[in-house]
Coordinates of C-alpha atoms in Angstrom, one line a residue:
Chain A
M11 CA -2.7 -19.1 147.6
D12 CA -3.0 -22.4 149.1
K13 CA -1.7 -25.3 146.9
G14 CA -4.5 -27.6 145.4
I15 CA -7.1 -24.5 144.9
S16 CA -4.9 -21.9 143.2
E17 CA -6.2 -23.0 139.8
L18 CA -9.8 -22.7 141.3
L19 CA -9.3 -19.4 142.6
A20 CA -7.7 -17.8 139.6
D21 CA -10.7 -15.9 138.7
P22 CA -13.0 -15.9 142.2
S23 CA -15.5 -14.1 140.5
R24 CA -16.2 -17.1 138.1
K25 CA -19.4 -18.6 139.0
M26 CA -18.6 -22.3 140.2
N27 CA -20.2 -25.5 139.8
A28 CA -21.2 -28.0 142.5
E29 CA -18.2 -30.0 142.4
E30 CA -15.8 -26.9 142.4
L31 CA -17.8 -25.6 145.4
A32 CA -17.6 -28.8 147.4
V33 CA -13.7 -28.5 147.0
L34 CA -13.8 -24.8 148.0
A35 CA -15.8 -25.8 151.1
A36 CA -13.7 -28.6 152.2
V37 CA -10.7 -26.5 152.0
F38 CA -12.3 -23.6 153.9
R39 CA -13.5 -25.9 156.6
G40 CA -9.8 -27.0 157.1
K41 CA -8.6 -23.6 157.0
M42 CA -11.3 -22.5 159.8
F43 CA -10.3 -25.7 161.9
E44 CA -6.7 -24.5 161.6
I45 CA -7.4 -20.9 162.4
L46 CA -9.6 -21.8 165.5
H47 CA -6.9 -24.1 166.7
Q48 CA -4.3 -21.6 166.5
R49 CA -6.2 -19.1 168.2
G50 CA -7.6 -21.0 171.0
T51 CA -11.1 -19.2 170.7
G52 CA -14.0 -19.3 168.2
H53 CA -17.0 -21.4 167.2
W54 CA -16.3 -24.6 165.3
G55 CA -19.8 -26.3 165.5
G56 CA -21.8 -23.7 163.8
A57 CA -19.2 -22.4 161.5
S58 CA -18.3 -25.8 160.1
S59 CA -22.3 -26.9 159.5
C60 CA -22.6 -23.7 157.1
A61 CA -19.3 -24.3 155.2
E62 CA -21.1 -25.1 151.9
L63 CA -23.8 -22.5 152.4
I64 CA -21.5 -19.6 152.7
T65 CA -19.0 -20.8 149.9
S66 CA -21.7 -21.3 147.5
L67 CA -23.2 -18.0 148.0
Y68 CA -20.1 -16.0 147.6
F69 CA -18.7 -18.3 144.7
N70 CA -21.9 -19.0 142.7
R71 CA -24.6 -16.8 144.0
L72 CA -24.1 -13.4 145.2
N73 CA -23.8 -10.4 142.8
I74 CA -20.9 -8.6 144.4
K75 CA -17.6 -6.8 143.8
A76 CA -15.0 -7.7 145.9
D77 CA -12.8 -4.8 145.1
C78 CA -15.8 -2.4 145.6
P79 CA -17.6 -3.9 148.6
E80 CA -19.6 -0.8 149.0
W81 CA -21.1 -0.9 145.6
E82 CA -24.6 0.1 146.0
D83 CA -26.3 -2.5 144.0
R84 CA -24.6 -5.6 145.3
D85 CA -26.7 -8.4 146.7
R86 CA -26.6 -8.1 150.6
F87 CA -25.6 -11.1 152.9
I88 CA -26.4 -11.1 156.8
L89 CA -24.8 -13.6 158.7
S90 CA -27.4 -13.3 161.5
K91 CA -25.6 -16.5 163.4
G92 CA -22.6 -14.2 163.8
H93 CA -20.7 -16.8 165.8
A94 CA -19.8 -18.5 162.5
S95 CA -17.5 -15.4 161.8
V96 CA -14.5 -17.5 160.9
N97 CA -16.6 -19.3 158.3
L98 CA -17.6 -15.9 156.7
Y99 CA -14.0 -14.3 157.1
T100 CA -12.3 -17.3 155.4
V101 CA -14.7 -17.2 152.6
M102 CA -14.5 -13.5 152.2
A103 CA -10.6 -13.5 152.3
Y104 CA -10.4 -16.3 149.4
R105 CA -13.2 -14.4 147.5
G106 CA -10.9 -11.4 147.5
F107 CA -12.2 -9.1 149.9
F108 CA -9.0 -9.0 151.9
S109 CA -5.6 -10.8 152.1
T110 CA -5.7 -14.5 153.2
G111 CA -2.5 -13.7 155.2
M112 CA -4.8 -11.8 157.7
L113 CA -6.8 -14.8 158.6
P114 CA -4.5 -15.7 161.5
E115 CA -5.3 -12.2 163.2
F116 CA -8.8 -13.5 163.8
R117 CA -10.1 -12.5 167.4
T118 CA -6.7 -10.7 168.1
L119 CA -6.6 -7.4 169.6
G120 CA -6.6 -4.5 166.8
S121 CA -7.8 -6.9 164.1
C122 CA -10.5 -6.1 161.8
L123 CA -11.5 -9.8 162.2
Q124 CA -13.5 -9.1 165.3
G125 CA -15.1 -12.0 167.4
H126 CA -18.4 -11.5 165.6
P127 CA -18.6 -9.6 162.2
C128 CA -18.3 -5.9 162.3
M129 CA -19.3 -3.9 159.3
T130 CA -17.5 -0.8 160.6
K131 CA -14.2 -2.7 161.0
L132 CA -14.3 -4.7 157.9
K133 CA -15.3 -3.6 154.4
G134 CA -17.8 -6.4 152.8
V135 CA -19.5 -7.2 155.8
D136 CA -23.1 -5.9 155.2
M137 CA -24.4 -5.8 159.0
S138 CA -22.6 -6.3 162.2
T139 CA -23.9 -9.5 164.0
G140 CA -23.6 -11.2 167.2
A141 CA -26.5 -11.0 169.3
L142 CA -28.9 -13.6 167.9
G143 CA -32.3 -12.9 166.2
H144 CA -31.5 -9.4 164.6
G145 CA -30.9 -10.6 161.2
I146 CA -34.1 -11.0 159.5
S147 CA -35.2 -7.6 160.9
V148 CA -32.3 -6.0 159.3
G149 CA -32.5 -8.2 155.9
L150 CA -36.2 -7.0 155.9
G151 CA -35.1 -3.4 156.1
M152 CA -32.6 -3.9 153.3
A153 CA -35.1 -5.4 151.0
L154 CA -37.4 -2.7 151.6
A155 CA -34.9 -0.1 150.8
A156 CA -34.4 -1.9 147.7
R157 CA -38.1 -1.5 146.9
I158 CA -38.4 2.1 147.6
A159 CA -35.1 3.0 146.0
H160 CA -36.0 0.9 142.8
R161 CA -32.9 -1.3 143.1
N162 CA -32.8 -5.0 142.3
Y163 CA -30.4 -6.5 144.7
W164 CA -31.1 -9.7 146.6
T165 CA -31.0 -9.8 150.4
Y166 CA -29.9 -13.1 152.0
V167 CA -30.1 -13.7 155.8
L168 CA -28.5 -16.7 157.2
T169 CA -29.8 -18.1 160.6
G170 CA -29.4 -20.9 162.8
E171 CA -31.8 -22.4 165.4
G172 CA -30.5 -19.9 168.0
C173 CA -32.0 -17.0 166.1
L174 CA -34.9 -18.7 165.7
D175 CA -35.3 -19.0 169.5
E176 CA -35.5 -15.2 169.7
G177 CA -38.9 -13.4 169.4
S178 CA -37.8 -10.7 167.2
S179 CA -37.0 -13.3 164.5
W180 CA -40.7 -14.1 164.6
E181 CA -41.7 -10.4 164.6
A182 CA -39.7 -10.0 161.6
L183 CA -41.1 -13.1 159.9
M184 CA -44.5 -11.5 160.4
A185 CA -43.6 -8.1 159.2
A186 CA -41.9 -9.5 155.9
S187 CA -45.2 -11.4 155.2
K188 CA -47.1 -8.1 155.4
Y189 CA -45.1 -6.1 153.3
K190 CA -43.5 -9.0 151.0
P191 CA -40.4 -7.3 149.7
E192 CA -39.0 -8.7 146.5
H193 CA -35.7 -10.7 146.8
L194 CA -35.6 -11.4 150.7
V195 CA -34.4 -15.0 151.2
L196 CA -34.2 -16.4 154.7
M197 CA -31.7 -19.4 154.8
I198 CA -31.7 -21.6 157.9
D199 CA -28.7 -23.7 158.8
Y200 CA -30.7 -26.2 160.4
N201 CA -28.0 -28.4 162.2
K202 CA -30.2 -29.0 165.1
V203 CA -27.8 -28.5 168.1
Q204 CA -27.7 -25.4 170.1
L205 CA -24.9 -24.5 172.7
D206 CA -26.4 -26.5 175.7
G207 CA -27.8 -29.4 173.8
T208 CA -29.9 -30.7 170.8
E209 CA -32.9 -28.5 169.6
D210 CA -35.4 -31.0 171.0
E211 CA -33.7 -30.6 174.3
I212 CA -33.5 -26.8 174.2
M213 CA -36.2 -25.5 172.3
P214 CA -38.1 -27.7 169.7
L215 CA -38.6 -25.7 166.5
E216 CA -40.6 -28.4 164.7
P217 CA -42.6 -28.1 162.4
L218 CA -40.5 -25.5 161.3
D219 CA -41.6 -25.6 157.6
D220 CA -45.3 -25.3 158.8
K221 CA -44.5 -22.4 161.1
L222 CA -42.8 -20.6 158.4
R223 CA -45.6 -21.2 156.1
A224 CA -48.0 -20.2 158.8
F225 CA -46.3 -16.9 159.3
G226 CA -46.7 -16.1 155.3
W227 CA -43.5 -17.5 153.9
N228 CA -42.9 -19.4 150.8
V229 CA -41.0 -22.4 152.1
C230 CA -38.7 -24.4 149.7
P231 CA -40.5 -27.9 149.5
Y232 CA -37.3 -29.9 148.8
G233 CA -35.5 -31.9 151.6
L234 CA -32.2 -30.4 151.3
D235 CA -28.7 -31.3 152.6
G236 CA -27.1 -28.1 153.4
N237 CA -23.6 -29.8 153.2
N238 CA -24.2 -31.0 149.8
T239 CA -23.6 -28.2 147.0
S240 CA -25.8 -29.7 144.5
D241 CA -28.5 -29.6 146.8
I242 CA -27.8 -25.8 147.6
L243 CA -27.6 -25.0 143.8
R244 CA -30.9 -26.8 143.5
S245 CA -32.4 -24.4 146.1
F246 CA -30.8 -21.4 144.3
E247 CA -32.8 -22.4 141.3
W248 CA -36.0 -22.6 143.2
M249 CA -35.3 -19.1 144.5
D250 CA -35.0 -17.9 140.8
E251 CA -38.2 -20.1 139.8
E252 CA -40.6 -19.2 142.2
G253 CA -42.4 -16.1 142.1
S254 CA -44.0 -15.5 145.7
W255 CA -42.0 -13.7 148.3
P256 CA -40.7 -13.7 150.9
K257 CA -38.8 -16.9 150.5
A258 CA -37.3 -19.4 153.1
V259 CA -34.9 -22.3 152.7
I260 CA -34.4 -25.0 155.4
Y261 CA -31.1 -26.7 155.0
N262 CA -30.3 -29.8 156.9
T263 CA -26.9 -29.6 158.0
V264 CA -24.4 -31.2 160.7
K265 CA -22.9 -29.2 163.5
G266 CA -19.2 -29.9 163.6
K267 CA -19.4 -31.4 160.2
G268 CA -16.1 -33.0 158.9
V269 CA -14.6 -34.2 162.1
S270 CA -16.2 -37.3 163.2
F271 CA -15.8 -36.7 166.9
T272 CA -17.1 -33.1 166.7
E273 CA -20.2 -34.0 164.3
G274 CA -23.7 -33.5 166.0
D275 CA -22.0 -32.7 169.5
H276 CA -23.2 -29.6 171.4
K277 CA -20.0 -29.5 173.3
W278 CA -18.2 -28.5 170.2
H279 CA -20.3 -25.3 169.7
G280 CA -17.5 -23.2 171.0
A281 CA -14.9 -25.4 172.6
V282 CA -11.3 -24.8 172.2
I283 CA -9.6 -27.2 169.7
T284 CA -7.0 -28.6 171.8
D285 CA -3.5 -29.9 169.9
D286 CA -4.7 -33.5 170.1
A287 CA -8.1 -32.7 168.8
F288 CA -6.4 -30.8 165.9
E289 CA -4.3 -33.6 165.0
K290 CA -6.8 -36.2 164.8
G291 CA -9.4 -33.8 163.0
I292 CA -7.2 -32.4 160.4
V293 CA -6.5 -36.0 159.0
E294 CA -10.1 -36.2 158.4
L295 CA -10.8 -32.7 156.9
N296 CA -7.6 -33.3 154.6
A297 CA -8.9 -36.6 153.3
D298 CA -12.3 -35.2 152.7
I299 CA -10.6 -32.5 150.7
V300 CA -8.7 -35.2 148.8
S301 CA -12.1 -37.1 148.0
K302 CA -13.7 -34.1 146.9
E303 CA -10.8 -32.9 144.5
A304 CA -10.9 -36.5 143.2
A305 CA -14.5 -35.8 141.9
L306 CA -13.7 -32.8 139.9
Chain B
M12 CA -49.7 26.8 176.5
S13 CA -48.2 25.8 173.4
E14 CA -48.7 22.9 170.9
A15 CA -47.8 19.5 172.2
M16 CA -44.3 18.2 171.1
R17 CA -45.8 15.2 169.4
D18 CA -48.1 17.4 167.2
A19 CA -44.9 19.5 166.4
W20 CA -42.9 16.3 165.8
G21 CA -45.6 14.8 163.4
M22 CA -45.9 17.8 161.3
A23 CA -42.1 18.4 161.2
L24 CA -41.9 14.8 159.9
V25 CA -44.3 15.8 157.0
S26 CA -42.3 18.8 156.2
Y27 CA -39.3 17.2 156.2
G28 CA -40.7 14.2 153.9
E29 CA -40.9 16.6 151.1
E30 CA -37.5 18.0 150.6
H31 CA -35.5 14.8 151.9
P32 CA -36.4 11.8 150.1
E33 CA -34.0 9.7 152.2
L34 CA -36.5 10.3 155.4
V35 CA -38.4 7.1 155.9
V36 CA -40.7 6.7 159.1
L37 CA -41.6 3.7 161.1
D38 CA -43.9 3.1 164.0
A39 CA -45.0 0.2 166.4
D40 CA -48.7 0.6 166.3
V41 CA -48.8 4.0 168.1
S42 CA -48.6 6.2 165.1
S43 CA -52.0 8.1 166.1
S44 CA -50.3 8.6 169.7
T45 CA -46.8 9.6 168.2
K46 CA -48.6 11.6 165.2
S47 CA -46.2 9.8 163.0
R48 CA -49.4 8.7 161.1
L49 CA -49.3 12.3 159.7
F50 CA -46.2 11.3 157.7
G51 CA -47.7 7.9 156.9
E52 CA -50.8 9.6 155.1
R53 CA -48.6 11.7 153.0
Y54 CA -45.9 9.4 152.3
P55 CA -47.2 5.9 152.5
E56 CA -44.5 4.5 150.4
R57 CA -41.9 5.8 153.0
F58 CA -43.8 4.7 156.1
F59 CA -43.9 1.3 157.7
N60 CA -46.1 0.3 160.8
L61 CA -44.7 -2.8 162.0
G62 CA -47.1 -3.5 165.0
V63 CA -46.5 -3.9 168.5
A64 CA -42.9 -5.1 168.0
E65 CA -40.4 -2.3 168.9
G66 CA -37.2 -4.7 168.4
N67 CA -37.9 -5.6 164.8
M68 CA -38.8 -2.1 163.9
V69 CA -35.5 -0.8 165.0
G70 CA -33.8 -3.7 163.2
T71 CA -35.7 -2.7 160.3
A72 CA -34.7 0.9 160.6
A73 CA -31.0 -0.5 160.7
G74 CA -31.2 -2.2 157.5
L75 CA -32.8 0.6 155.7
A76 CA -30.1 3.1 157.0
T77 CA -27.3 0.8 155.6
A78 CA -28.9 1.4 152.3
G79 CA -28.8 5.0 152.2
F80 CA -32.1 5.9 154.1
H81 CA -32.5 8.1 157.2
P82 CA -35.1 6.4 159.4
V83 CA -37.0 7.7 162.2
V84 CA -38.6 5.2 164.5
N85 CA -41.5 6.1 166.6
A86 CA -42.8 4.6 169.7
F87 CA -43.6 4.9 173.3
A88 CA -40.0 6.2 175.1
I89 CA -40.1 3.3 177.8
F90 CA -40.8 0.4 175.0
L91 CA -38.1 1.5 172.7
A92 CA -35.5 1.8 175.7
L93 CA -36.5 -1.2 177.2
K94 CA -37.8 -3.8 174.3
A95 CA -35.7 -2.4 171.6
S96 CA -32.4 -1.6 173.6
D97 CA -30.6 -4.7 172.1
Q98 CA -31.2 -3.6 168.5
I99 CA -30.7 0.0 169.1
R100 CA -27.4 -1.1 170.8
N101 CA -26.3 -3.6 168.5
D102 CA -27.8 -2.6 165.2
I103 CA -27.9 1.2 165.5
C104 CA -25.2 2.2 167.8
Y105 CA -22.5 0.0 167.3
N106 CA -22.4 0.7 163.5
S107 CA -23.3 4.3 164.3
L108 CA -26.1 4.3 161.7
P109 CA -28.2 7.4 161.1
V110 CA -31.3 6.5 162.7
V111 CA -33.5 8.9 164.9
I112 CA -35.1 7.0 167.9
A113 CA -38.0 9.0 168.8
G114 CA -39.3 8.3 172.3
A115 CA -42.8 9.5 172.7
Y116 CA -44.5 9.9 176.0
G117 CA -41.4 10.6 177.9
G118 CA -41.1 10.8 181.5
L119 CA -44.5 10.7 183.4
S120 CA -46.3 12.1 180.6
D121 CA -48.4 9.2 179.8
S122 CA -49.6 10.1 183.2
F123 CA -52.8 8.3 183.5
D124 CA -51.5 5.0 182.3
G125 CA -49.2 4.6 185.2
A126 CA -45.7 3.2 185.7
S127 CA -45.9 0.5 183.0
H128 CA -46.0 3.5 180.5
Q129 CA -44.1 6.0 182.3
S130 CA -40.5 6.4 181.3
I131 CA -37.9 7.0 183.7
A132 CA -35.0 5.0 182.9
D133 CA -34.7 5.8 179.0
I134 CA -32.0 8.6 179.4
A135 CA -29.8 6.5 181.4
I136 CA -30.0 3.6 178.9
M137 CA -29.5 5.7 175.9
R138 CA -26.6 7.9 177.0
A139 CA -24.8 4.5 178.0
F140 CA -24.6 3.6 174.3
P141 CA -21.5 4.6 172.5
N142 CA -22.1 7.0 169.3
M143 CA -25.6 7.7 170.5
Q144 CA -26.6 11.4 171.1
V145 CA -29.4 12.3 173.8
I146 CA -31.9 15.3 173.3
V147 CA -34.6 16.2 175.6
P148 CA -36.7 19.0 174.0
A149 CA -38.2 21.4 176.4
D150 CA -41.3 22.5 174.2
A151 CA -42.6 22.0 170.8
G152 CA -40.2 24.5 169.1
Q153 CA -37.3 22.6 170.6
A154 CA -38.8 19.2 169.3
E155 CA -38.8 20.6 165.8
A156 CA -35.3 21.8 166.2
A157 CA -34.4 18.4 167.6
L158 CA -35.7 16.8 164.2
A159 CA -33.7 19.5 162.3
Y160 CA -30.5 18.7 164.2
A161 CA -31.0 14.8 164.0
M162 CA -31.6 14.6 160.4
V163 CA -28.1 16.1 159.7
Q164 CA -26.3 13.6 161.9
H165 CA -24.5 10.6 160.5
G166 CA -25.1 8.7 163.5
P167 CA -28.0 7.9 166.1
V168 CA -29.9 10.5 168.0
Y169 CA -32.3 9.7 170.7
V170 CA -35.1 12.4 171.1
R171 CA -37.4 12.0 174.1
L172 CA -40.7 13.6 173.5
N173 CA -43.6 14.5 175.7
R174 CA -47.2 13.8 175.5
N175 CA -48.7 17.1 176.7
A176 CA -48.9 20.7 175.6
M177 CA -46.4 22.6 178.1
P178 CA -45.5 26.3 178.0
D179 CA -43.1 27.4 175.1
L180 CA -39.5 28.9 175.8
P181 CA -37.9 31.7 174.0
F182 CA -36.5 30.3 170.7
S183 CA -32.7 30.2 171.0
A184 CA -30.3 29.5 168.2
D185 CA -28.1 27.8 170.5
F186 CA -30.3 24.8 170.4
A187 CA -28.8 24.0 166.9
K188 CA -25.4 24.2 168.3
G189 CA -26.0 21.8 171.1
K190 CA -25.6 24.5 173.9
A191 CA -27.4 25.1 177.1
I192 CA -30.0 27.8 176.5
C193 CA -29.9 30.7 179.0
C194 CA -33.4 31.4 179.6
R195 CA -33.1 33.8 182.5
K196 CA -30.1 35.6 183.9
G197 CA -29.3 35.4 187.5
S198 CA -26.2 35.4 190.0
D199 CA -27.2 33.4 193.1
V200 CA -28.2 30.0 191.7
T201 CA -28.0 28.0 188.6
I202 CA -31.2 25.9 187.9
A203 CA -30.2 23.5 184.9
A204 CA -33.3 21.9 183.9
N205 CA -33.7 19.1 181.3
G206 CA -36.9 18.7 179.0
I207 CA -40.2 20.3 180.1
T208 CA -38.9 20.9 183.6
A209 CA -37.4 24.2 182.2
S210 CA -40.8 26.0 182.4
L211 CA -41.1 24.8 185.9
A212 CA -37.8 26.3 186.6
M213 CA -38.8 29.5 185.2
E214 CA -41.7 29.6 187.5
A215 CA -39.5 28.8 190.4
A216 CA -37.2 31.7 189.5
E217 CA -40.1 34.2 189.5
K218 CA -41.0 33.1 193.0
L219 CA -37.3 33.1 194.1
S220 CA -36.8 36.5 192.6
K221 CA -39.3 37.7 195.2
D222 CA -37.6 36.3 198.2
G223 CA -34.3 38.1 196.9
I224 CA -32.8 35.1 195.1
E225 CA -31.9 35.6 191.6
A226 CA -31.6 32.3 189.7
E227 CA -30.1 31.7 186.4
V228 CA -32.0 29.2 184.3
L229 CA -30.6 27.0 181.8
S230 CA -32.8 24.7 179.7
V231 CA -30.5 22.0 178.8
P232 CA -31.9 19.8 176.1
F233 CA -28.7 18.0 175.3
V234 CA -27.8 15.4 177.8
K235 CA -25.3 13.9 175.5
P236 CA -23.0 15.7 174.4
L237 CA -23.5 17.5 177.5
D238 CA -22.7 21.4 177.0
V239 CA -20.3 21.4 180.1
D240 CA -18.7 24.7 179.4
G241 CA -22.1 26.4 179.3
L242 CA -23.1 24.8 182.4
A243 CA -19.7 25.7 184.0
G244 CA -20.0 29.2 182.9
S245 CA -23.0 29.8 184.8
V246 CA -21.8 28.1 187.9
V247 CA -18.7 30.1 188.0
K248 CA -20.9 32.9 188.6
T249 CA -23.6 31.3 190.9
G250 CA -21.3 28.8 192.8
R251 CA -24.5 26.5 193.2
I252 CA -26.5 24.3 190.9
L253 CA -29.7 22.5 190.9
T254 CA -30.5 19.9 188.3
V255 CA -34.2 19.1 187.6
E256 CA -35.2 16.3 185.3
E257 CA -38.0 14.0 184.8
H258 CA -36.3 10.8 185.1
N259 CA -34.8 8.5 187.8
L260 CA -31.8 10.4 189.5
I261 CA -30.0 7.4 188.9
G262 CA -28.1 7.6 185.5
G263 CA -30.1 10.4 184.0
F264 CA -29.3 14.2 183.6
S265 CA -27.9 15.0 186.9
G266 CA -25.7 11.9 186.9
A267 CA -24.4 13.3 183.5
V268 CA -23.8 16.7 185.0
S269 CA -21.9 15.4 188.1
E270 CA -19.8 12.9 186.2
A271 CA -18.9 15.9 183.9
F272 CA -18.1 18.4 186.7
M273 CA -16.0 15.8 188.4
K274 CA -13.8 15.2 185.4
K275 CA -13.4 18.7 184.9
D276 CA -12.7 19.8 188.6
I277 CA -15.7 21.9 188.7
C278 CA -16.6 22.5 192.4
C279 CA -19.8 23.9 193.4
R280 CA -22.8 23.3 195.8
F281 CA -24.9 20.7 194.1
D282 CA -28.6 19.4 194.4
S283 CA -30.7 17.4 192.3
I284 CA -34.6 16.8 191.6
G285 CA -36.0 13.9 189.9
I286 CA -37.5 10.7 190.6
E287 CA -35.9 9.3 193.9
D288 CA -35.5 5.6 192.4
R289 CA -38.9 4.6 192.7
F290 CA -41.9 3.4 190.6
T291 CA -44.4 6.0 189.8
E292 CA -48.3 6.2 189.7
T293 CA -51.3 7.2 188.0
G294 CA -52.7 10.5 187.9
P295 CA -53.2 14.0 186.0
Y296 CA -49.8 15.1 184.7
L297 CA -48.9 18.2 186.7
P298 CA -49.9 16.8 190.2
L299 CA -48.2 13.6 189.4
L300 CA -45.1 15.4 188.8
A301 CA -45.4 17.5 191.8
A302 CA -46.0 14.4 193.9
Y303 CA -42.4 13.3 193.2
G304 CA -41.0 16.9 193.6
I305 CA -41.0 18.2 190.2
S306 CA -43.0 21.5 190.7
S307 CA -42.0 24.9 190.6
E308 CA -42.8 25.2 194.6
H309 CA -40.3 22.3 195.1
I310 CA -37.6 23.7 192.7
A311 CA -38.0 27.1 194.6
K312 CA -37.7 25.6 197.9
R313 CA -34.7 23.3 197.1
A314 CA -33.0 26.3 195.3
T315 CA -33.5 28.6 198.3
A316 CA -31.9 25.6 200.6
L317 CA -28.9 25.5 198.3
C318 CA -28.6 29.3 198.8
K319 CA -28.3 29.0 202.5

């Protein structure tokens, strides 16, 4: 167990508060940066932007059993933006799904930590992802399954802009508003930067909230900072309070969050983290951990 | 002339729905054509018409399959193979999920709608996906048997269905074992026919017999896994094989047979009938097939040439 968060993680199934989640997300972000540097492959930009989102889901929200990952009534989570796999793996490891000692195996031959998440290689991954634009469809299927099997689990789909460029996402949005399955939530990691450039340059999505509403979704009306755990917990409360389905939440985030020279820069979507970049970046990430711990 | 495969398929879905609560059926706004509508009328809570959006339909089926259901997705073969191939590959095959992909109007059977609707690359695409099994039934009975087979599999199965009523073949229990079905014994040439071409091959064999050539006719619905031993057993006798299919000759049934024979050192004279790498056109079904060499006359002619 990493020094500093061992106390927090004494019982990883405990529902954590915003301050605790902020510490964990900062620690996990540093861990991701370290893994990606060591491996020399992976996606820093889009993994970093959703560190708080995935951490908050696994340590506050999801009804799951790390020691029984195939429990039928578990909440489902689909990382539709599968290139953020290092984020999912890091959070899952610290949540107890597998040993944190396995994390350095990321993207190595024979590892269950495939380049993009693979449900047949790693128990606890609810859907293999990587080809963008599939998650909402799969989530719709899982949510419909809950309805016809009379189960009460929730299904959460996390997408980025790339997923929403794909037409199949909009097919799924239409279909979900037709069938209105209970407990289907779309969470959008809206960092507004894609692989080739900014969203405005590549494929403008605005007005995104209006588009989602026009497709029949109940969109969270709050302006939310997806890198702020208090805002994320506020969105969770909205999900519980709002009765109309299906629901979407747009979280404004920063690509490459936590390292000043990577923030908002599309070149860090999947660039190799060099030794020099690592040495500079890890100082900032560690400082963030210290500052978040001080707020506990 | 028998019942059309699609009618048999629709009725079989209804029949399965009774005893199999895990069966869910999805369609992409062609349920009156695929006949999946029959299931929807009987079991509306387990039927989802997702509109003209094949990719989303397959992704939705994947989600249902992860939660213990056994979905059957229905649409035209060409649109499943081409528009939904990403979801079929990445959501269904990669995870080896138990989903039946039912490709309606396979081959040239949507004859009057023309090349945009005629499916001559689906077998090549589907058999290239790991974990996918590929079945091309020859008649209504084989279509029903294909559903029975697919519903007890733990992974994905592609079933290519035909639009039109075609002659029945004798029923064989070999289908359930994935075997090539021997429809006619012979010693001079093996005609291995995929899908509805089996009935044309049977007609051709009668013509050949009058000329003193005894053809062994095999109906081979399973393109993958392929019954190589069954084919080889016939070829050992005849020394010649003529494959027949309603598909582009690139990547389809003849490709599967030749790949398997090469790997197993099975040497014989070999010819193949199918679409010669070209787009097809509009017309009545049987004349359209004949225009591309898929007719009993042409099969007999090519088999005769192979025997010289």
